[in-house]
């Protein structure tokens, strides 16, 4: 899959095109364009990274290598130490508003 458009904030989807397909069964045909949920895209990337990590762990080079952090993750700010408390407060406010 290759994302070919910016995410649509209203639908939480993005346009994508199929780059490769097994070509049988219920798979999408190569070059098919579709709208795909961002959550599904994230799950596919997580699965791909997990599969790569497992494959690398099975090699001698992979066992000795450090985990590679993507550049965008390394450049991200540290987690907000107060975020969990703020989320809990917002959930309490929302629950009170719903009655």
PDB file of N, CA and C in Angstrom, residues 13-94:
ATOM      1  N   UNK A  13      -9.597   8.769   7.221  1.00  0.00           N
ATOM      2  CA  UNK A  13      -9.145   7.864   6.173  1.00  0.00           C
ATOM      3  C   UNK A  13      -8.150   8.588   5.278  1.00  0.00           C
ATOM      4  N   UNK A  14      -7.523   7.803   4.401  1.00  0.00           N
ATOM      5  CA  UNK A  14      -6.623   8.366   3.401  1.00  0.00           C
ATOM      6  C   UNK A  14      -6.763   7.534   2.133  1.00  0.00           C
ATOM      7  N   UNK A  15      -6.484   8.160   0.994  1.00  0.00           N
ATOM      8  CA  UNK A  15      -6.499   7.443  -0.270  1.00  0.00           C
ATOM      9  C   UNK A  15      -5.186   6.681  -0.394  1.00  0.00           C
ATOM     10  N   UNK A  16      -5.258   5.449  -0.888  1.00  0.00           N
ATOM     11  CA  UNK A  16      -4.073   4.622  -1.041  1.00  0.00           C
ATOM     12  C   UNK A  16      -4.183   3.821  -2.328  1.00  0.00           C
ATOM     13  N   UNK A  17      -3.040   3.375  -2.806  1.00  0.00           N
ATOM     14  CA  UNK A  17      -2.983   2.513  -3.987  1.00  0.00           C
ATOM     15  C   UNK A  17      -2.241   1.233  -3.610  1.00  0.00           C
ATOM     16  N   UNK A  18      -2.694   0.110  -4.142  1.00  0.00           N
ATOM     17  CA  UNK A  18      -2.075  -1.187  -3.870  1.00  0.00           C
ATOM     18  C   UNK A  18      -0.843  -1.325  -4.758  1.00  0.00           C
ATOM     19  N   UNK A  19       0.325  -1.533  -4.149  1.00  0.00           N
ATOM     20  CA  UNK A  19       1.567  -1.680  -4.906  1.00  0.00           C
ATOM     21  C   UNK A  19       1.869  -3.133  -5.246  1.00  0.00           C
ATOM     22  N   UNK A  20       1.439  -4.055  -4.391  1.00  0.00           N
ATOM     23  CA  UNK A  20       1.688  -5.474  -4.633  1.00  0.00           C
ATOM     24  C   UNK A  20       0.527  -6.276  -4.081  1.00  0.00           C
ATOM     25  N   UNK A  21       0.247  -7.405  -4.732  1.00  0.00           N
ATOM     26  CA  UNK A  21      -0.854  -8.251  -4.310  1.00  0.00           C
ATOM     27  C   UNK A  21      -0.496  -9.702  -4.585  1.00  0.00           C
ATOM     28  N   UNK A  22      -1.053 -10.583  -3.781  1.00  0.00           N
ATOM     29  CA  UNK A  22      -0.852 -12.006  -4.036  1.00  0.00           C
ATOM     30  C   UNK A  22      -1.607 -12.419  -5.291  1.00  0.00           C
ATOM     31  N   UNK A  23      -2.651 -11.651  -5.610  1.00  0.00           N
ATOM     32  CA  UNK A  23      -3.353 -11.881  -6.862  1.00  0.00           C
ATOM     33  C   UNK A  23      -4.426 -12.944  -6.833  1.00  0.00           C
ATOM     34  N   UNK A  24      -4.773 -13.463  -5.704  1.00  0.00           N
ATOM     35  CA  UNK A  24      -5.813 -14.478  -5.644  1.00  0.00           C
ATOM     36  C   UNK A  24      -6.737 -14.242  -4.471  1.00  0.00           C
ATOM     37  N   UNK A  25      -7.829 -14.916  -4.461  1.00  0.00           N
ATOM     38  CA  UNK A  25      -8.751 -14.808  -3.332  1.00  0.00           C
ATOM     39  C   UNK A  25      -9.384 -13.440  -3.214  1.00  0.00           C
ATOM     40  N   UNK A  26      -9.418 -12.928  -1.983  1.00  0.00           N
ATOM     41  CA  UNK A  26     -10.108 -11.666  -1.715  1.00  0.00           C
ATOM     42  C   UNK A  26      -9.162 -10.472  -1.667  1.00  0.00           C
ATOM     43  N   UNK A  27      -7.886 -10.669  -2.063  1.00  0.00           N
ATOM     44  CA  UNK A  27      -6.934  -9.568  -2.040  1.00  0.00           C
ATOM     45  C   UNK A  27      -7.296  -8.536  -3.092  1.00  0.00           C
ATOM     46  N   UNK A  28      -6.890  -7.312  -2.845  1.00  0.00           N
ATOM     47  CA  UNK A  28      -7.081  -6.236  -3.817  1.00  0.00           C
ATOM     48  C   UNK A  28      -6.092  -6.418  -4.958  1.00  0.00           C
ATOM     49  N   UNK A  29      -6.501  -6.084  -6.135  1.00  0.00           N
ATOM     50  CA  UNK A  29      -5.626  -6.169  -7.297  1.00  0.00           C
ATOM     51  C   UNK A  29      -4.577  -5.077  -7.255  1.00  0.00           C
ATOM     52  N   UNK A  30      -3.396  -5.340  -7.824  1.00  0.00           N
ATOM     53  CA  UNK A  30      -2.336  -4.346  -7.907  1.00  0.00           C
ATOM     54  C   UNK A  30      -2.853  -3.135  -8.673  1.00  0.00           C
ATOM     55  N   UNK A  31      -2.495  -1.952  -8.210  1.00  0.00           N
ATOM     56  CA  UNK A  31      -2.866  -0.653  -8.776  1.00  0.00           C
ATOM     57  C   UNK A  31      -4.287  -0.216  -8.402  1.00  0.00           C
ATOM     58  N   UNK A  32      -4.998  -1.007  -7.604  1.00  0.00           N
ATOM     59  CA  UNK A  32      -6.334  -0.599  -7.161  1.00  0.00           C
ATOM     60  C   UNK A  32      -6.198   0.581  -6.204  1.00  0.00           C
ATOM     61  N   UNK A  33      -7.089   1.555  -6.342  1.00  0.00           N
ATOM     62  CA  UNK A  33      -7.101   2.691  -5.428  1.00  0.00           C
ATOM     63  C   UNK A  33      -8.280   2.541  -4.482  1.00  0.00           C
ATOM     64  N   UNK A  34      -8.050   2.928  -3.238  1.00  0.00           N
ATOM     65  CA  UNK A  34      -9.111   2.787  -2.243  1.00  0.00           C
ATOM     66  C   UNK A  34      -8.934   3.793  -1.124  1.00  0.00           C
ATOM     67  N   UNK A  35      -9.962   3.938  -0.356  1.00  0.00           N
ATOM     68  CA  UNK A  35      -9.914   4.759   0.857  1.00  0.00           C
ATOM     69  C   UNK A  35      -9.746   3.790   2.013  1.00  0.00           C
ATOM     70  N   UNK A  36      -8.756   4.049   2.865  1.00  0.00           N
ATOM     71  CA  UNK A  36      -8.460   3.119   3.958  1.00  0.00           C
ATOM     72  C   UNK A  36      -8.411   3.883   5.280  1.00  0.00           C
ATOM     73  N   UNK A  37      -8.922   3.280   6.321  1.00  0.00           N
ATOM     74  CA  UNK A  37      -8.950   3.902   7.638  1.00  0.00           C
ATOM     75  C   UNK A  37      -7.527   4.055   8.175  1.00  0.00           C
ATOM     76  N   UNK A  38      -7.269   5.192   8.814  1.00  0.00           N
ATOM     77  CA  UNK A  38      -5.944   5.443   9.376  1.00  0.00           C
ATOM     78  C   UNK A  38      -5.571   4.391  10.416  1.00  0.00           C
ATOM     79  N   UNK A  39      -6.546   3.941  11.179  1.00  0.00           N
ATOM     80  CA  UNK A  39      -6.285   2.896  12.178  1.00  0.00           C
ATOM     81  C   UNK A  39      -5.812   1.613  11.497  1.00  0.00           C
ATOM     82  N   UNK A  40      -6.389   1.281  10.335  1.00  0.00           N
ATOM     83  CA  UNK A  40      -5.965   0.092   9.601  1.00  0.00           C
ATOM     84  C   UNK A  40      -4.548   0.267   9.054  1.00  0.00           C
ATOM     85  N   UNK A  41      -4.238   1.465   8.557  1.00  0.00           N
ATOM     86  CA  UNK A  41      -2.883   1.741   8.082  1.00  0.00           C
ATOM     87  C   UNK A  41      -1.872   1.588   9.212  1.00  0.00           C
ATOM     88  N   UNK A  42      -2.217   2.106  10.389  1.00  0.00           N
ATOM     89  CA  UNK A  42      -1.309   2.004  11.528  1.00  0.00           C
ATOM     90  C   UNK A  42      -1.114   0.554  11.927  1.00  0.00           C
ATOM     91  N   UNK A  43      -2.182  -0.234  11.922  1.00  0.00           N
ATOM     92  CA  UNK A  43      -2.093  -1.644  12.280  1.00  0.00           C
ATOM     93  C   UNK A  43      -1.228  -2.400  11.273  1.00  0.00           C
ATOM     94  N   UNK A  44      -1.358  -2.064   9.984  1.00  0.00           N
ATOM     95  CA  UNK A  44      -0.530  -2.717   8.967  1.00  0.00           C
ATOM     96  C   UNK A  44       0.942  -2.375   9.173  1.00  0.00           C
ATOM     97  N   UNK A  45       1.245  -1.119   9.487  1.00  0.00           N
ATOM     98  CA  UNK A  45       2.634  -0.731   9.715  1.00  0.00           C
ATOM     99  C   UNK A  45       3.182  -1.417  10.964  1.00  0.00           C
ATOM    100  N   UNK A  46       2.387  -1.473  12.020  1.00  0.00           N
ATOM    101  CA  UNK A  46       2.835  -2.147  13.247  1.00  0.00           C
ATOM    102  C   UNK A  46       3.145  -3.620  12.972  1.00  0.00           C
ATOM    103  N   UNK A  47       2.276  -4.273  12.198  1.00  0.00           N
ATOM    104  CA  UNK A  47       2.474  -5.686  11.874  1.00  0.00           C
ATOM    105  C   UNK A  47       3.738  -5.865  11.032  1.00  0.00           C
ATOM    106  N   UNK A  48       3.939  -4.969  10.057  1.00  0.00           N
ATOM    107  CA  UNK A  48       5.124  -5.053   9.212  1.00  0.00           C
ATOM    108  C   UNK A  48       6.394  -4.893  10.044  1.00  0.00           C
ATOM    109  N   UNK A  49       6.404  -3.898  10.944  1.00  0.00           N
ATOM    110  CA  UNK A  49       7.584  -3.676  11.783  1.00  0.00           C
ATOM    111  C   UNK A  49       7.843  -4.881  12.698  1.00  0.00           C
ATOM    112  N   UNK A  50       6.779  -5.460  13.237  1.00  0.00           N
ATOM    113  CA  UNK A  50       6.920  -6.633  14.097  1.00  0.00           C
ATOM    114  C   UNK A  50       7.507  -7.801  13.320  1.00  0.00           C
ATOM    115  N   UNK A  51       7.032  -7.998  12.087  1.00  0.00           N
ATOM    116  CA  UNK A  51       7.535  -9.079  11.244  1.00  0.00           C
ATOM    117  C   UNK A  51       9.004  -8.873  10.909  1.00  0.00           C
ATOM    118  N   UNK A  52       9.373  -7.635  10.585  1.00  0.00           N
ATOM    119  CA  UNK A  52      10.774  -7.326  10.291  1.00  0.00           C
ATOM    120  C   UNK A  52      11.637  -7.562  11.520  1.00  0.00           C
ATOM    121  N   UNK A  53      11.163  -7.107  12.681  1.00  0.00           N
ATOM    122  CA  UNK A  53      11.913  -7.310  13.923  1.00  0.00           C
ATOM    123  C   UNK A  53      12.137  -8.792  14.206  1.00  0.00           C
ATOM    124  N   UNK A  54      11.095  -9.607  13.984  1.00  0.00           N
ATOM    125  CA  UNK A  54      11.228 -11.048  14.213  1.00  0.00           C
ATOM    126  C   UNK A  54      12.228 -11.652  13.242  1.00  0.00           C
ATOM    127  N   UNK A  55      12.181 -11.220  11.986  1.00  0.00           N
ATOM    128  CA  UNK A  55      13.122 -11.721  10.994  1.00  0.00           C
ATOM    129  C   UNK A  55      14.548 -11.319  11.317  1.00  0.00           C
ATOM    130  N   UNK A  56      14.725 -10.071  11.732  1.00  0.00           N
ATOM    131  CA  UNK A  56      16.066  -9.607  12.089  1.00  0.00           C
ATOM    132  C   UNK A  56      16.603 -10.347  13.306  1.00  0.00           C
ATOM    133  N   UNK A  57      15.738 -10.631  14.253  1.00  0.00           N
ATOM    134  CA  UNK A  57      16.170 -11.334  15.462  1.00  0.00           C
ATOM    135  C   UNK A  57      16.649 -12.741  15.137  1.00  0.00           C
ATOM    136  N   UNK A  58      16.212 -13.270  14.009  1.00  0.00           N
ATOM    137  CA  UNK A  58      16.605 -14.622  13.623  1.00  0.00           C
ATOM    138  C   UNK A  58      17.948 -14.651  12.912  1.00  0.00           C
ATOM    139  N   UNK A  59      18.524 -13.488  12.628  1.00  0.00           N
ATOM    140  CA  UNK A  59      19.825 -13.445  11.956  1.00  0.00           C
ATOM    141  C   UNK A  59      20.916 -13.084  12.955  1.00  0.00           C
ATOM    142  N   UNK A  60      22.143 -13.461  12.645  1.00  0.00           N
ATOM    143  CA  UNK A  60      23.244 -13.124  13.555  1.00  0.00           C
ATOM    144  C   UNK A  60      23.468 -11.620  13.595  1.00  0.00           C
ATOM    145  N   UNK A  61      23.323 -10.945  12.461  1.00  0.00           N
ATOM    146  CA  UNK A  61      23.499  -9.491  12.434  1.00  0.00           C
ATOM    147  C   UNK A  61      22.387  -8.811  13.231  1.00  0.00           C
ATOM    148  N   UNK A  62      21.189  -9.335  13.132  1.00  0.00           N
ATOM    149  CA  UNK A  62      20.053  -8.737  13.834  1.00  0.00           C
ATOM    150  C   UNK A  62      20.137  -8.914  15.337  1.00  0.00           C
ATOM    151  N   UNK A  63      20.632 -10.048  15.779  1.00  0.00           N
ATOM    152  CA  UNK A  63      20.740 -10.283  17.217  1.00  0.00           C
ATOM    153  C   UNK A  63      21.723  -9.314  17.859  1.00  0.00           C
ATOM    154  N   UNK A  64      22.760  -8.916  17.127  1.00  0.00           N
ATOM    155  CA  UNK A  64      23.769  -8.032  17.699  1.00  0.00           C
ATOM    156  C   UNK A  64      23.489  -6.561  17.467  1.00  0.00           C
ATOM    157  N   UNK A  65      22.471  -6.242  16.658  1.00  0.00           N
ATOM    158  CA  UNK A  65      22.213  -4.848  16.295  1.00  0.00           C
ATOM    159  C   UNK A  65      21.323  -4.163  17.321  1.00  0.00           C
ATOM    160  N   UNK A  66      21.542  -2.867  17.473  1.00  0.00           N
ATOM    161  CA  UNK A  66      20.656  -2.064  18.312  1.00  0.00           C
ATOM    162  C   UNK A  66      19.332  -1.889  17.588  1.00  0.00           C
ATOM    163  N   UNK A  67      18.273  -1.664  18.337  1.00  0.00           N
ATOM    164  CA  UNK A  67      16.988  -1.351  17.731  1.00  0.00           C
ATOM    165  C   UNK A  67      17.096   0.005  17.061  1.00  0.00           C
ATOM    166  N   UNK A  68      16.641   0.092  15.841  1.00  0.00           N
ATOM    167  CA  UNK A  68      16.726   1.349  15.087  1.00  0.00           C
ATOM    168  C   UNK A  68      15.468   2.161  15.349  1.00  0.00           C
ATOM    169  N   UNK A  69      15.651   3.373  15.812  1.00  0.00           N
ATOM    170  CA  UNK A  69      14.532   4.272  16.044  1.00  0.00           C
ATOM    171  C   UNK A  69      14.378   5.170  14.823  1.00  0.00           C
ATOM    172  N   UNK A  70      13.175   5.235  14.232  1.00  0.00           N
ATOM    173  CA  UNK A  70      12.994   6.109  13.071  1.00  0.00           C
ATOM    174  C   UNK A  70      13.365   7.545  13.431  1.00  0.00           C
ATOM    175  N   UNK A  71      13.878   8.275  12.455  1.00  0.00           N
ATOM    176  CA  UNK A  71      14.342   9.646  12.688  1.00  0.00           C
ATOM    177  C   UNK A  71      13.240  10.526  13.273  1.00  0.00           C
ATOM    178  N   UNK A  72      12.012  10.365  12.782  1.00  0.00           N
ATOM    179  CA  UNK A  72      10.932  11.215  13.292  1.00  0.00           C
ATOM    180  C   UNK A  72      10.642  10.918  14.762  1.00  0.00           C
ATOM    181  N   UNK A  73      10.827   9.669  15.178  1.00  0.00           N
ATOM    182  CA  UNK A  73      10.579   9.321  16.581  1.00  0.00           C
ATOM    183  C   UNK A  73      11.684   9.864  17.473  1.00  0.00           C
ATOM    184  N   UNK A  74      12.915   9.820  16.974  1.00  0.00           N
ATOM    185  CA  UNK A  74      14.034  10.335  17.761  1.00  0.00           C
ATOM    186  C   UNK A  74      13.932  11.843  17.940  1.00  0.00           C
ATOM    187  N   UNK A  75      13.316  12.521  16.956  1.00  0.00           N
ATOM    188  CA  UNK A  75      13.194  13.981  17.009  1.00  0.00           C
ATOM    189  C   UNK A  75      11.958  14.428  17.795  1.00  0.00           C
ATOM    190  N   UNK A  76      11.089  13.492  18.156  1.00  0.00           N
ATOM    191  CA  UNK A  76       9.853  13.845  18.867  1.00  0.00           C
ATOM    192  C   UNK A  76      10.161  14.309  20.282  1.00  0.00           C
ATOM    193  N   UNK A  77       9.335  15.209  20.803  1.00  0.00           N
ATOM    194  CA  UNK A  77       9.551  15.654  22.185  1.00  0.00           C
ATOM    195  C   UNK A  77       9.252  14.506  23.153  1.00  0.00           C
ATOM    196  N   UNK A  78       9.771  14.577  24.373  1.00  0.00           N
ATOM    197  CA  UNK A  78       9.505  13.514  25.346  1.00  0.00           C
ATOM    198  C   UNK A  78       8.035  13.523  25.760  1.00  0.00           C
ATOM    199  N   UNK A  79       7.533  12.414  26.263  1.00  0.00           N
ATOM    200  CA  UNK A  79       6.140  12.360  26.701  1.00  0.00           C
ATOM    201  C   UNK A  79       5.879  13.363  27.823  1.00  0.00           C
ATOM    202  N   UNK A  80       4.687  13.876  27.846  1.00  0.00           N
ATOM    203  CA  UNK A  80       4.278  14.813  28.884  1.00  0.00           C
ATOM    204  C   UNK A  80       4.027  14.015  30.169  1.00  0.00           C
ATOM    205  N   UNK A  81       4.762  14.307  31.200  1.00  0.00           N
ATOM    206  CA  UNK A  81       4.652  13.574  32.460  1.00  0.00           C
ATOM    207  C   UNK A  81       3.277  13.744  33.101  1.00  0.00           C
ATOM    208  N   UNK A  82       2.578  14.825  32.784  1.00  0.00           N
ATOM    209  CA  UNK A  82       1.290  15.121  33.389  1.00  0.00           C
ATOM    210  C   UNK A  82       0.120  14.671  32.514  1.00  0.00           C
ATOM    211  N   UNK A  83       0.389  14.082  31.356  1.00  0.00           N
ATOM    212  CA  UNK A  83      -0.665  13.751  30.398  1.00  0.00           C
ATOM    213  C   UNK A  83      -1.701  12.779  30.976  1.00  0.00           C
ATOM    214  N   UNK A  84      -1.268  11.745  31.657  1.00  0.00           N
ATOM    215  CA  UNK A  84      -2.202  10.759  32.204  1.00  0.00           C
ATOM    216  C   UNK A  84      -3.178  11.421  33.170  1.00  0.00           C
ATOM    217  N   UNK A  85      -2.675  12.318  34.000  1.00  0.00           N
ATOM    218  CA  UNK A  85      -3.531  13.015  34.957  1.00  0.00           C
ATOM    219  C   UNK A  85      -4.532  13.913  34.215  1.00  0.00           C
ATOM    220  N   UNK A  86      -4.079  14.618  33.189  1.00  0.00           N
ATOM    221  CA  UNK A  86      -4.958  15.501  32.425  1.00  0.00           C
ATOM    222  C   UNK A  86      -6.041  14.709  31.702  1.00  0.00           C
ATOM    223  N   UNK A  87      -5.684  13.559  31.156  1.00  0.00           N
ATOM    224  CA  UNK A  87      -6.676  12.716  30.477  1.00  0.00           C
ATOM    225  C   UNK A  87      -7.708  12.216  31.473  1.00  0.00           C
ATOM    226  N   UNK A  88      -7.265  11.800  32.641  1.00  0.00           N
ATOM    227  CA  UNK A  88      -8.187  11.336  33.677  1.00  0.00           C
ATOM    228  C   UNK A  88      -9.158  12.449  34.077  1.00  0.00           C
ATOM    229  N   UNK A  89      -8.650  13.672  34.224  1.00  0.00           N
ATOM    230  CA  UNK A  89      -9.510  14.807  34.563  1.00  0.00           C
ATOM    231  C   UNK A  89     -10.553  15.040  33.473  1.00  0.00           C
ATOM    232  N   UNK A  90     -10.123  14.971  32.201  1.00  0.00           N
ATOM    233  CA  UNK A  90     -11.052  15.181  31.095  1.00  0.00           C
ATOM    234  C   UNK A  90     -12.125  14.092  31.067  1.00  0.00           C
ATOM    235  N   UNK A  91     -11.746  12.867  31.383  1.00  0.00           N
ATOM    236  CA  UNK A  91     -12.714  11.780  31.413  1.00  0.00           C
ATOM    237  C   UNK A  91     -13.730  12.001  32.539  1.00  0.00           C
ATOM    238  N   UNK A  92     -13.284  12.487  33.680  1.00  0.00           N
ATOM    239  CA  UNK A  92     -14.193  12.769  34.784  1.00  0.00           C
ATOM    240  C   UNK A  92     -15.150  13.900  34.421  1.00  0.00           C
ATOM    241  N   UNK A  93     -14.636  14.939  33.776  1.00  0.00           N
ATOM    242  CA  UNK A  93     -15.481  16.051  33.330  1.00  0.00           C
ATOM    243  C   UNK A  93     -16.519  15.568  32.327  1.00  0.00           C
ATOM    244  N   UNK A  94     -16.081  14.727  31.374  1.00  0.00           N
ATOM    245  CA  UNK A  94     -16.997  14.215  30.367  1.00  0.00           C
ATOM    246  C   UNK A  94     -18.072  13.324  30.997  1.00  0.00           C
TER     247      UNK A  94
END
